[in-house]
mmCIF file of C-alpha atoms and ligand atoms in Angstrom:
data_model
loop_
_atom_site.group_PDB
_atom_site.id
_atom_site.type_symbol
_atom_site.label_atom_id
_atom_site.label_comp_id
_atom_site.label_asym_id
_atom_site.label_seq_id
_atom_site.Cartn_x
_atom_site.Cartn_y
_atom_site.Cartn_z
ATOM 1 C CA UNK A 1 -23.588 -4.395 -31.439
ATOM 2 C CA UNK A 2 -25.353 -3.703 -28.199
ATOM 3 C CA UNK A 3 -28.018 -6.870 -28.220
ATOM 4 C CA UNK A 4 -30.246 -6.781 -25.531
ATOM 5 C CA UNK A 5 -28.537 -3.927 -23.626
ATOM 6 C CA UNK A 6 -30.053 -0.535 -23.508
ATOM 7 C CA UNK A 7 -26.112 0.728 -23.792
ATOM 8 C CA UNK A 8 -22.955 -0.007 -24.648
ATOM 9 C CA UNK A 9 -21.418 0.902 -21.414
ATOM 10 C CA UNK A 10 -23.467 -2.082 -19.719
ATOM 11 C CA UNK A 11 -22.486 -4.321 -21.734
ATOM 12 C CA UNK A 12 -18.601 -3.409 -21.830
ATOM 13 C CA UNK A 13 -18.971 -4.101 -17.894
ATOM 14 C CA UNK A 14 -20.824 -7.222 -18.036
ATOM 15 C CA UNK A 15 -17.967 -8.051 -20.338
ATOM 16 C CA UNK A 16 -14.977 -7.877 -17.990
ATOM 17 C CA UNK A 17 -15.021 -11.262 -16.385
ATOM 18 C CA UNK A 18 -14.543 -12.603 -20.256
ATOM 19 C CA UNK A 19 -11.888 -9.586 -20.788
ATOM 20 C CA UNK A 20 -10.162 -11.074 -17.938
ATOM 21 C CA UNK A 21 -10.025 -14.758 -19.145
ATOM 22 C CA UNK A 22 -9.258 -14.039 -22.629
ATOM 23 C CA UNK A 23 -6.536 -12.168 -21.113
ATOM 24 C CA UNK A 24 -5.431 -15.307 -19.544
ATOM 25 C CA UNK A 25 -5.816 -17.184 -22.599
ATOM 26 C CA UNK A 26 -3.792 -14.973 -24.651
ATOM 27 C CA UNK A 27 -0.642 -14.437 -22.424
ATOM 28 C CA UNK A 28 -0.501 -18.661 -21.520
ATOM 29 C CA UNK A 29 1.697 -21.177 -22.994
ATOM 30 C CA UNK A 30 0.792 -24.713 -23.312
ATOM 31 C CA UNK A 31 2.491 -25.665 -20.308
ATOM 32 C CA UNK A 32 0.013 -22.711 -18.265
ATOM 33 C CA UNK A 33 3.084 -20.442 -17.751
ATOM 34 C CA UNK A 34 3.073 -16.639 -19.091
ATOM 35 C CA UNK A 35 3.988 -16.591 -22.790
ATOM 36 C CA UNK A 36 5.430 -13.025 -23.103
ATOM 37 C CA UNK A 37 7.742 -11.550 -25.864
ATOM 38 C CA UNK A 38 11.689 -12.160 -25.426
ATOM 39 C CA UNK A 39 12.208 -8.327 -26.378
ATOM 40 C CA UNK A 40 9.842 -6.987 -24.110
ATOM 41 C CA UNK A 41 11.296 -9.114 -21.008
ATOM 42 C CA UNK A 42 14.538 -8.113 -21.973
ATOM 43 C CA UNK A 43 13.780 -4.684 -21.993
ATOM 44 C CA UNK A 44 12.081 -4.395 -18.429
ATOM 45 C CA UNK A 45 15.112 -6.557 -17.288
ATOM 46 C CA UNK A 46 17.510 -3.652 -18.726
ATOM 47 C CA UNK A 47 15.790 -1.180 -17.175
ATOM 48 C CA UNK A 48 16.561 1.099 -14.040
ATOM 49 C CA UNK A 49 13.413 3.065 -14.066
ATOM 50 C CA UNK A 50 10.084 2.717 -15.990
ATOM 51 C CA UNK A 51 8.025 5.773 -17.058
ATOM 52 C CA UNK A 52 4.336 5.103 -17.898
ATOM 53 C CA UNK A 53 2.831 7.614 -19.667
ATOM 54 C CA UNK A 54 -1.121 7.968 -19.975
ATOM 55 C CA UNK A 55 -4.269 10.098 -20.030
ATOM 56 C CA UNK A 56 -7.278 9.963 -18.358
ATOM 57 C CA UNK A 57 -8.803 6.299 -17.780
ATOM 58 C CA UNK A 58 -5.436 4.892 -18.706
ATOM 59 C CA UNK A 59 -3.589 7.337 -16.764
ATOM 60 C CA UNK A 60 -5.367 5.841 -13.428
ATOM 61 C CA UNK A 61 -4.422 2.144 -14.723
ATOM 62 C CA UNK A 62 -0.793 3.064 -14.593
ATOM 63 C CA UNK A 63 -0.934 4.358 -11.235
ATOM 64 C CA UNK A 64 -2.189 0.879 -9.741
ATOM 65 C CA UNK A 65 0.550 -0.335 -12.755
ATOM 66 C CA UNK A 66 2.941 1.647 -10.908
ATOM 67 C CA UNK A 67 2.365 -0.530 -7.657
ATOM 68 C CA UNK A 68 2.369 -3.642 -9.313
ATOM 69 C CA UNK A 69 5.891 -3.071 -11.240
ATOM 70 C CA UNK A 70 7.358 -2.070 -7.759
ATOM 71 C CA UNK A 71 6.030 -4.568 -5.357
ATOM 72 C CA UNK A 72 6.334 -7.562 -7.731
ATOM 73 C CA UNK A 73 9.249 -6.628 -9.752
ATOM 74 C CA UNK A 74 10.988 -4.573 -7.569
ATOM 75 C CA UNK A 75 11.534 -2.075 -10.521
ATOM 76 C CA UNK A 76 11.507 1.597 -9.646
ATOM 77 C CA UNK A 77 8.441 3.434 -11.911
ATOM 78 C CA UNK A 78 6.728 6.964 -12.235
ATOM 79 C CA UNK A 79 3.022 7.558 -13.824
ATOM 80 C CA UNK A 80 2.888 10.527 -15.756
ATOM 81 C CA UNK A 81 -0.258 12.576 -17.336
ATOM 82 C CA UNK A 82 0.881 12.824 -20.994
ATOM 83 C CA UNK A 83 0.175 16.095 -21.345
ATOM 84 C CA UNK A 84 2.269 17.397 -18.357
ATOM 85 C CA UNK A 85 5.255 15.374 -19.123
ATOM 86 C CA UNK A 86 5.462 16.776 -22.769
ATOM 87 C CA UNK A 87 6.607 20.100 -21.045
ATOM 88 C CA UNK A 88 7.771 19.350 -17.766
ATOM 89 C CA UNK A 89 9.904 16.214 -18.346
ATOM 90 C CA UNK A 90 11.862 14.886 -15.228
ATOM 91 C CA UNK A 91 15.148 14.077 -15.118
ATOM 92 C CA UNK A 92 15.331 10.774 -16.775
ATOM 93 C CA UNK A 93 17.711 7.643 -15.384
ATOM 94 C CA UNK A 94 20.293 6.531 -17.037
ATOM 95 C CA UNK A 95 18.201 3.509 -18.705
ATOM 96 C CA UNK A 96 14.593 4.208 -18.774
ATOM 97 C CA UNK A 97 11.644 2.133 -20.449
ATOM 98 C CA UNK A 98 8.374 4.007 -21.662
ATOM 99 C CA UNK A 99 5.328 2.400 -21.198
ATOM 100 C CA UNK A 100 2.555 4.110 -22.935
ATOM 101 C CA UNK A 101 -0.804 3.034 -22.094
ATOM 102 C CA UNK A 102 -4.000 3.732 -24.772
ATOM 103 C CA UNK A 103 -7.081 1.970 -25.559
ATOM 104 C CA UNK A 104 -7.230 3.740 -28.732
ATOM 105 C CA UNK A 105 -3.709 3.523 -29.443
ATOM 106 C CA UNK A 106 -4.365 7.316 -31.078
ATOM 107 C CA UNK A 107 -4.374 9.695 -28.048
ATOM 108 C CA UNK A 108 -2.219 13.259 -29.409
ATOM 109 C CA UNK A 109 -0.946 14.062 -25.997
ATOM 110 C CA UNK A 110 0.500 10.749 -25.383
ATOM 111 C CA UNK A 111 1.923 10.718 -28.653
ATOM 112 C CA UNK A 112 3.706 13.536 -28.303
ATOM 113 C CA UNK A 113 5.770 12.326 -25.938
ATOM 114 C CA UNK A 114 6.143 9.103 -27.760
ATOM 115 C CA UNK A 115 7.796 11.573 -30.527
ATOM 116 C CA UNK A 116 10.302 13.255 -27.280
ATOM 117 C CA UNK A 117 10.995 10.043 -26.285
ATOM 118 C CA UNK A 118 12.581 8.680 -29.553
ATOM 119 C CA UNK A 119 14.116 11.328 -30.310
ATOM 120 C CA UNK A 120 16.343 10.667 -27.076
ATOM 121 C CA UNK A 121 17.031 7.273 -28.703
ATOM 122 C CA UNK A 122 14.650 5.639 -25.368
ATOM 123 C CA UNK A 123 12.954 2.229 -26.120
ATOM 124 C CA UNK A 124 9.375 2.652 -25.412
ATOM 125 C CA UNK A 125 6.097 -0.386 -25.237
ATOM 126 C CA UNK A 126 2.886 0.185 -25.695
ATOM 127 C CA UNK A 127 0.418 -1.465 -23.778
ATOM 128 C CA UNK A 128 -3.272 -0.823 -26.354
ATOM 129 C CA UNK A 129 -5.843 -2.453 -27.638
ATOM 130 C CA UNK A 130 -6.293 -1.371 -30.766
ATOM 131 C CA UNK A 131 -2.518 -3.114 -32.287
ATOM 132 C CA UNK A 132 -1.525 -1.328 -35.536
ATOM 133 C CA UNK A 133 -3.066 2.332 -34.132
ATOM 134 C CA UNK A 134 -0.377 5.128 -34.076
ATOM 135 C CA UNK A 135 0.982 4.479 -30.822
ATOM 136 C CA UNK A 136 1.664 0.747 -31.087
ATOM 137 C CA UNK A 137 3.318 1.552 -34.751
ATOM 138 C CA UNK A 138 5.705 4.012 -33.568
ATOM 139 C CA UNK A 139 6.706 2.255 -30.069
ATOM 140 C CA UNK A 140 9.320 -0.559 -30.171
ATOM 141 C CA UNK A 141 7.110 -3.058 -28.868
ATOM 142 C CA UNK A 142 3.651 -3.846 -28.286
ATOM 143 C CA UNK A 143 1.255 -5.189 -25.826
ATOM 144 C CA UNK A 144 -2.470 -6.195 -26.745
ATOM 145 C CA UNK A 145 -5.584 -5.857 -24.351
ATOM 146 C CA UNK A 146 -7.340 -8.101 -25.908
ATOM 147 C CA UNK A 147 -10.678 -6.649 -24.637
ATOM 148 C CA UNK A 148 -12.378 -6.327 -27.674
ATOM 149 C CA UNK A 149 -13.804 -3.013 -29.123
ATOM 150 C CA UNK A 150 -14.928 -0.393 -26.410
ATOM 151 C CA UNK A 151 -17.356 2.051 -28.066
ATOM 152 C CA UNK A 152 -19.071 3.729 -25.058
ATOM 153 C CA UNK A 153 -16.694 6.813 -24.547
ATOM 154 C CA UNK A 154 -16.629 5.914 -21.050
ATOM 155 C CA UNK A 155 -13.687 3.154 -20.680
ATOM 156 C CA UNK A 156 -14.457 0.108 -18.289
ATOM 157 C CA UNK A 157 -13.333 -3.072 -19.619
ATOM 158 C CA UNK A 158 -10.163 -1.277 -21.451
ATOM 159 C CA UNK A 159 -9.400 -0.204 -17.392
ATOM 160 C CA UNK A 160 -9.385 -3.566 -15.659
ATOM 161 C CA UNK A 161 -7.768 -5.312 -19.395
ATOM 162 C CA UNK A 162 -4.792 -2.447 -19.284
ATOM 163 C CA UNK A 163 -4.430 -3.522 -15.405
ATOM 164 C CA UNK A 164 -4.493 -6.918 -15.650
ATOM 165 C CA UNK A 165 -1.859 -7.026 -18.287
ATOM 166 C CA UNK A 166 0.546 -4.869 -16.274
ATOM 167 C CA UNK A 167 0.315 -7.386 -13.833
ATOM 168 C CA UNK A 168 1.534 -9.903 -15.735
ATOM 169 C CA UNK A 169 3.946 -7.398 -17.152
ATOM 170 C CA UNK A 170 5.625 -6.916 -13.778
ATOM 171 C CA UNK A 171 5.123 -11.108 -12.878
ATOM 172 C CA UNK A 172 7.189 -11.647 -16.360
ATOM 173 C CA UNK A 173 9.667 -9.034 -15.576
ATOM 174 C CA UNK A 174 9.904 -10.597 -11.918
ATOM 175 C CA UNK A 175 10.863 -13.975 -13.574
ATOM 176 C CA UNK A 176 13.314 -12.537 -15.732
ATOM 177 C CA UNK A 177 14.799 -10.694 -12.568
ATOM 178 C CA UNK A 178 15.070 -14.061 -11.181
ATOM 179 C CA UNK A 179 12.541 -12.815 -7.785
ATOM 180 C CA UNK A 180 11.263 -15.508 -6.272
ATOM 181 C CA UNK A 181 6.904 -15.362 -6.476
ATOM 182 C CA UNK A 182 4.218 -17.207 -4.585
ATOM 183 C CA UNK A 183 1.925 -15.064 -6.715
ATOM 184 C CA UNK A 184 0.184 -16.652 -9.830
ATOM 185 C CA UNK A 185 -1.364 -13.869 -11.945
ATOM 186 C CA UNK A 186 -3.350 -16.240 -14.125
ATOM 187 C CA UNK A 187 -4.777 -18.278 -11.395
ATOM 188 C CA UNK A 188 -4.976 -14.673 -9.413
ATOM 189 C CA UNK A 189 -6.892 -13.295 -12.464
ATOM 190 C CA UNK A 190 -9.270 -16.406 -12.799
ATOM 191 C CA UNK A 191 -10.346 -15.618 -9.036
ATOM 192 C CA UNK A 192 -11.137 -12.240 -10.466
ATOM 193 C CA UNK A 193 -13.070 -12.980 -13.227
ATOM 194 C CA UNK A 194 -15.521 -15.145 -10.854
ATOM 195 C CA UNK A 195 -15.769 -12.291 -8.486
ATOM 196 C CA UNK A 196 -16.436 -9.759 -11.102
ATOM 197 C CA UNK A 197 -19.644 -12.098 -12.237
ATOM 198 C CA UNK A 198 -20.573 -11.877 -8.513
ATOM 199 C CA UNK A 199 -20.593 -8.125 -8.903
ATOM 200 C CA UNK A 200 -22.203 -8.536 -12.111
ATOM 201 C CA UNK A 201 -25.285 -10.062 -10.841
ATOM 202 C CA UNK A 202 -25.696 -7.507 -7.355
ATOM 203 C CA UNK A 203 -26.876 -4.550 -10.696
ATOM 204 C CA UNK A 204 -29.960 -3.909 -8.485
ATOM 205 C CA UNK A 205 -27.694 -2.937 -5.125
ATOM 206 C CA UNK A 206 -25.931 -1.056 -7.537
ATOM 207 C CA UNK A 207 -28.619 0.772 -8.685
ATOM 208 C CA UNK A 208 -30.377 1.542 -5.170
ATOM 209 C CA UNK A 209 -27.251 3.255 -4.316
ATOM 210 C CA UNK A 210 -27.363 5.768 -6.985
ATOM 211 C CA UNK A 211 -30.321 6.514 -6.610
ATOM 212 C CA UNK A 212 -30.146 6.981 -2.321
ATOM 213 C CA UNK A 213 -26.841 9.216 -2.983
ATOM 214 C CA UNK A 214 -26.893 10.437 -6.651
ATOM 215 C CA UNK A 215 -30.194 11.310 -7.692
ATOM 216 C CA UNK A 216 -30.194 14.882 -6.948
ATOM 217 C CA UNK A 217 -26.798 15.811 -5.537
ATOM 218 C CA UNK A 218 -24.372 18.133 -7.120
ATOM 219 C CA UNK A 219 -21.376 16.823 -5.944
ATOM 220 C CA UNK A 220 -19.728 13.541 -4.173
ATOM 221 C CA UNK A 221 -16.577 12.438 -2.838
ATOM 222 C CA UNK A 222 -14.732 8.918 -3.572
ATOM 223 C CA UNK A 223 -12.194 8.158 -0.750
ATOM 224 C CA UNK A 224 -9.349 5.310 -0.172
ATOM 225 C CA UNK A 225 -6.268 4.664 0.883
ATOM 226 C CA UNK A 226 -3.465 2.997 -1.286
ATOM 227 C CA UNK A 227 -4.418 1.404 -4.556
ATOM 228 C CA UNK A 228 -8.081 2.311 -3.052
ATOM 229 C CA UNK A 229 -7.626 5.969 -3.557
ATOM 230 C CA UNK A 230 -6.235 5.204 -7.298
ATOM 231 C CA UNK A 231 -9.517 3.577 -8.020
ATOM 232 C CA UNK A 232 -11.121 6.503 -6.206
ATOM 233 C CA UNK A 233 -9.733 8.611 -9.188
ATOM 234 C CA UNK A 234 -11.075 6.523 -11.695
ATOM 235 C CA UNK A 235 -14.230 6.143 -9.709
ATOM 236 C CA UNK A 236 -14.738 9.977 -9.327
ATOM 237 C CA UNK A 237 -13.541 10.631 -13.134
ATOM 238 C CA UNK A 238 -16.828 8.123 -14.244
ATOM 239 C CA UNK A 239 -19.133 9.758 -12.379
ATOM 240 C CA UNK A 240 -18.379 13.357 -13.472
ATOM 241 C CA UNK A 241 -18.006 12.558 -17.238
ATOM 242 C CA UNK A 242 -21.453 10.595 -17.844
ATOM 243 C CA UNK A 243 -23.350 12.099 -14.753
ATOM 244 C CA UNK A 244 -22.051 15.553 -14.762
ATOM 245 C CA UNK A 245 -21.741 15.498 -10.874
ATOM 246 C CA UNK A 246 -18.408 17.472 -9.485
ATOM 247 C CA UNK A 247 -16.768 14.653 -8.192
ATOM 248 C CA UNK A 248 -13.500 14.474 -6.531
ATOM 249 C CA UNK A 249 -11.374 11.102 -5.686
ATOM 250 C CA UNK A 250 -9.329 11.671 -2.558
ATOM 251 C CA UNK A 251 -6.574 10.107 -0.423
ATOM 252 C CA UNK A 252 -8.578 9.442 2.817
ATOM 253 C CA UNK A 253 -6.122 11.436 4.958
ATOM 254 C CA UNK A 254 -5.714 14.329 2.900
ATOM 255 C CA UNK A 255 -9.199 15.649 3.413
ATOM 256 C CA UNK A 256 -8.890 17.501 6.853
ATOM 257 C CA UNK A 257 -5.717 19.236 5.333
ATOM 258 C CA UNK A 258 -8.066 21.581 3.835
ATOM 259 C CA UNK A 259 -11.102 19.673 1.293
ATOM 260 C CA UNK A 260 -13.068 18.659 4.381
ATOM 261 C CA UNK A 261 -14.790 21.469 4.302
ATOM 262 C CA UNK A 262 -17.150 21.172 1.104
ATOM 263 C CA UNK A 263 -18.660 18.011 3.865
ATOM 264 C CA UNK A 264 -21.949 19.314 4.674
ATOM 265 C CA UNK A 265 -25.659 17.520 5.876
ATOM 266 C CA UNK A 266 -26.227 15.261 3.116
ATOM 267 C CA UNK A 267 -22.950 15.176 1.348
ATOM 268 C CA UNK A 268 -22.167 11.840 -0.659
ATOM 269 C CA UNK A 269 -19.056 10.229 0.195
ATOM 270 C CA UNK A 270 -18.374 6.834 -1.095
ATOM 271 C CA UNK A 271 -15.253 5.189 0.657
ATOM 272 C CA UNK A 272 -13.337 1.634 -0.674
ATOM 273 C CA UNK A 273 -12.132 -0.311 2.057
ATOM 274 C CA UNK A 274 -10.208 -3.339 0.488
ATOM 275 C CA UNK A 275 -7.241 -2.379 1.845
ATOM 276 C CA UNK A 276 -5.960 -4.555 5.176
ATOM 277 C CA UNK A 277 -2.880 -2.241 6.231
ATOM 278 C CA UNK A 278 -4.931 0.684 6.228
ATOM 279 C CA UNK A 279 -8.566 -0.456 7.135
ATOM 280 C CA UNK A 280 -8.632 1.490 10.354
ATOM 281 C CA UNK A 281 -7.711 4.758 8.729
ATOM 282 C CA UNK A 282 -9.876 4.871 6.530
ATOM 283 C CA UNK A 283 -12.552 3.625 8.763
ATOM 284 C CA UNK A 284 -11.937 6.636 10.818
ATOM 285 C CA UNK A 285 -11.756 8.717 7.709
ATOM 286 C CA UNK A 286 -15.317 7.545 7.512
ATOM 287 C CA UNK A 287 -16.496 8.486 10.912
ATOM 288 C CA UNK A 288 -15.162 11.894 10.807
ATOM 289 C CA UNK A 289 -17.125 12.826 7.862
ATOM 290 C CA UNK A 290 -20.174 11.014 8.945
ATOM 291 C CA UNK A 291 -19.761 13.440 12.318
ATOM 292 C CA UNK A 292 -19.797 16.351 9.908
ATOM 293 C CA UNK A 293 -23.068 15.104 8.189
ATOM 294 C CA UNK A 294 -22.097 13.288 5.330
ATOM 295 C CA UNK A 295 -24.212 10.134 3.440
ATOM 296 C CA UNK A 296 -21.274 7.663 3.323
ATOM 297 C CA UNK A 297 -21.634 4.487 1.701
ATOM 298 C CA UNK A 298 -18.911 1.764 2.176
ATOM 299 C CA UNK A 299 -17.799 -0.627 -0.141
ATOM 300 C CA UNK A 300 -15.668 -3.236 1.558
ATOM 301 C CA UNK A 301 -14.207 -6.661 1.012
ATOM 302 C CA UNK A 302 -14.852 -10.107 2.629
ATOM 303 C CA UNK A 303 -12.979 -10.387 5.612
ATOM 304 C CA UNK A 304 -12.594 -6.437 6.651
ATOM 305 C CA UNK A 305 -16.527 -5.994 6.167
ATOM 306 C CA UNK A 306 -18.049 -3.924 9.450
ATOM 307 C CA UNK A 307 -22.114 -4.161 9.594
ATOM 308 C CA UNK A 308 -22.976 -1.311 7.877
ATOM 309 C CA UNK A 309 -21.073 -1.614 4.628
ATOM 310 C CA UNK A 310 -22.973 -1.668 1.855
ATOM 311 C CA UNK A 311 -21.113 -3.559 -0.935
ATOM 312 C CA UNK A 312 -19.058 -6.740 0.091
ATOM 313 C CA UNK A 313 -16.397 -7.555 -2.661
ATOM 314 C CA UNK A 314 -15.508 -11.538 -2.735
ATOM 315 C CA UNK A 315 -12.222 -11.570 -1.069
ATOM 316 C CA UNK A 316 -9.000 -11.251 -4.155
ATOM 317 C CA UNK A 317 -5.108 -11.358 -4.253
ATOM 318 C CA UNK A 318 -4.387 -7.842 -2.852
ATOM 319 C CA UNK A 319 -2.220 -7.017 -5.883
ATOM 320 C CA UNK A 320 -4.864 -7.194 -7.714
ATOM 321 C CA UNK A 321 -7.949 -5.136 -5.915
ATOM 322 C CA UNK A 322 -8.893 -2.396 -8.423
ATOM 323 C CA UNK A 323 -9.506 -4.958 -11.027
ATOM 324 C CA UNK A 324 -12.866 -5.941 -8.243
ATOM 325 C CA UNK A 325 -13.132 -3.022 -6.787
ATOM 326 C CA UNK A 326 -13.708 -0.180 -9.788
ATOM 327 C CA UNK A 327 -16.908 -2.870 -10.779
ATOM 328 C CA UNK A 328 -19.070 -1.088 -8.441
ATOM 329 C CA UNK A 329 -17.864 2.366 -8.898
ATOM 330 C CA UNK A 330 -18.749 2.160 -12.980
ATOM 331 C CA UNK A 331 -22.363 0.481 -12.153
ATOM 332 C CA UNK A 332 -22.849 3.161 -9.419
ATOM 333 C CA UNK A 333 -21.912 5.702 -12.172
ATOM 334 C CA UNK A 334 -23.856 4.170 -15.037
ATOM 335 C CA UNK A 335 -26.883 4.661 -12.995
ATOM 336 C CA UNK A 336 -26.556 7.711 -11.783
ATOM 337 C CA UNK A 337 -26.056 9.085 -15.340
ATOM 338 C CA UNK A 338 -29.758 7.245 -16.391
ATOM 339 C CA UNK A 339 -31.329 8.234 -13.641
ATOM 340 C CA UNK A 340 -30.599 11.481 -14.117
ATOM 341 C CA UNK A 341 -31.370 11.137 -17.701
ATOM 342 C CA UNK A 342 -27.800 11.226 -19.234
ATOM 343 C CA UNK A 343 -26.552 10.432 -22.739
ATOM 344 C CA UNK A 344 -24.387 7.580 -20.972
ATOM 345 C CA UNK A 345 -22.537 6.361 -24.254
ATOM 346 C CA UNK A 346 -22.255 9.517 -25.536
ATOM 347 C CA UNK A 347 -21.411 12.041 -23.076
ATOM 348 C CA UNK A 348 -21.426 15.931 -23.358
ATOM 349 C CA UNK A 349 -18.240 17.443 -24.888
ATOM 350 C CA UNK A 350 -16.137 14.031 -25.244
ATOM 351 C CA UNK A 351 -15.285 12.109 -27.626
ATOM 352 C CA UNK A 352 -13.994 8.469 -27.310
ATOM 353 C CA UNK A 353 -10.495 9.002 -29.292
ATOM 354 C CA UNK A 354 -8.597 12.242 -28.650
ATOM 355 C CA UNK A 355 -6.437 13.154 -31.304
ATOM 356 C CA UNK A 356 -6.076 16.697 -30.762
ATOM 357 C CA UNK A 357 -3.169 18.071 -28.138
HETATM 358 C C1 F6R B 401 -12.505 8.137 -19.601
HETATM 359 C C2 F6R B 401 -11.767 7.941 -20.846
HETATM 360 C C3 F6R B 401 -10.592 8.829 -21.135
HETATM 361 C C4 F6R B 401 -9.471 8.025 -21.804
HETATM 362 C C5 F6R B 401 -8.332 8.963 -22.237
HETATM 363 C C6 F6R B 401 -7.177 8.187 -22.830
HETATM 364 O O1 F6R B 401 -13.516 7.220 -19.468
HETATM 365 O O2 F6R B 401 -12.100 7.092 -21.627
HETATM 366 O O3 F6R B 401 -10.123 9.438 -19.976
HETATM 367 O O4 F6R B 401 -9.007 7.059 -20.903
HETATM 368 O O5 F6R B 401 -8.819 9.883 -23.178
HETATM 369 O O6 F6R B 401 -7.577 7.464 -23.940
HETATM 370 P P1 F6R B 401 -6.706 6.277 -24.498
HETATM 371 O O7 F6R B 401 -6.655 5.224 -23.463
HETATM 372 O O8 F6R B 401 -7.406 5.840 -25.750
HETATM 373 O O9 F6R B 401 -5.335 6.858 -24.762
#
């Protein structure tokens, strides 16, 4: 039930800081320390390679899921679109693990490579939060979300719940590797949770930016760098499917190899700057499409802020960025969809399951 909110997909944002401490909740023993299945930590320990397989909303998670299994478990890993991997598969290492990621649990496209994948005799977890759907039944093993039903078609708090528990996916696996951490994911994701209520109650910032960049243009740009430019995916990917803008999510140095010229007087381009190592590049990625006319808007974080930035995130563990920084980019979407007078739960041509290849 909605309650008080005018629509579902407010109140699946709003819900994220409790997403995030269930999650903690769920995956703690008594003593505080991850409680994780022996099979599944045996099974990222036996691994060479991980494959994480994913549409859409999901597919973006693994990307940053990617980053987290290779920086804190020191596993190799490739993200794959479902639907491309079904008939282009790569050459496969000798021992690979599938992770499929699903809300639903019922996507077609990421079943049928679930289907490919067993029939190689490949052991394959999926991460879902729906347990008992399709793809949890057929995988080997099972990891819940615990985010509680998402019913706007848009996906939000199934994002940051499918993020946070790869982190602790790759933290467990990091254990069981015997790596050495100074990185606490459930004190990590507690500092989250606070700074997502921070971001919670800033809805009317939120707000006056879609209306300054959104209200009447046809098309926007996201940019970042590193995990920023995964979350500029995901960013770009809300905005076109409730708002109907064209919307593109770009790696802040690509653009002058060729998209820099759509940049005209007026342009929206909404940059994410959370990044330390590559602050100044995308700062200058900034500049040069502010020289070329552009509306840019940054969104920053405490401690690589510059004057004119106009979201601030509370400074966060850098593994764990996207969880803070996508908060923004869904509220800036929400409202651009109601402002221009968009069925926001219930967009145009979608529907929240897809169980058609
Ligand atoms: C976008 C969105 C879709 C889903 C995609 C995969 O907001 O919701 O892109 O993420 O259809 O769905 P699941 O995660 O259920 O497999």
């Amino acid at each position: 039930e909605k309650g008080t909110y005018p629509h579902f997909m407010l109140k699946e944002i709003d819900e994220q800081p409790f997403v995030m401490r269930n999650i903690i909740n769920q995956y703690q023993n008594e003593n505080g320390d991850l409680k994780l299945d022996d099979d599944i930590r045996a099974a990222m320990k036996d691994a060479d390679r991980v494959y994480i397989i994913a549409c859409g909303t999901s597919y973006h998670a693994g990307l940053v899921g990617k980053q987290l299994i290779e920086n804190i478990a020191n596993i190799p890993v490739e993200s794959h679109i479902a639907s491309e991997f079904v008939y282009n598969m790569p050459l496969l290492s000798e021992k690979p693990l599938f992770i499929f990621i699903s809300q639903s649990g019922e996507t077609a496209d990421s079943r049928a490579v679930l289907v490919e994948v067993k029939k190689l005799g490949h052991k394959a977890l999926t991460i879902t939060n729906v347990p008992g759907s399709t793809l949890s039944r057929e995988a080997d093993y099972t990891l819940n979300l615990y985010a509680g039903p998402e019913i706007a078609v848009a996906s939000t708090k199934a994002y940051t719940a499918q993020i946070a528990v790869l982190a602790i996916l790759a933290v467990d696996s990091a254990h069981a590797k015997g790596i050495e951490l100074d990185f606490n994911p459930l004190q990590e994701l507690a500092i989250v949770a606070n700074a997502m209520e921070v971001l919670c109650d800033q809805k009317e910032e939120m707000e006056k930016i879609a209306r300054e960049f959104l209200a009447v243009t046809r098309n926007c740009f996201f940019i970042g760098r590193a995990a920023d430019y995964y979350v500029c995916l995901e960013a770009a990917l809300k905005l076109k499917e409730i708002s109907y803008i064209q919307a593109e999510g770009f790696a802040g140095g690509e653009l002058k190899h060729g998209t820099i010229a759509l940049i005209e007087e007026g342009t929206p381009v909404i940059a994410l700057a959370t990044q330390e190592h590559v602050n100044l590049s995308i700062r200058g990625n900034v500049k040069e499409v502010a020289a070329r006319g552009a509306y840019t808007c940054v969104i920053s974080m405490d401690g690589l802020q510059e004057e004119d930035d106009r979201i601030v995130l509370p400074k966060i563990h850098p593994f764990l960025t996207p969880l803070v920084s996508v908060l923004p980019m869904q509220l800036i979407s929400y409202y651009a969809a109601l402002h221009r007078d968009c069925d926001v739960d219930k967009p145009r041509n979608l529907a929240k399951s897809v169980t058609v290849e």
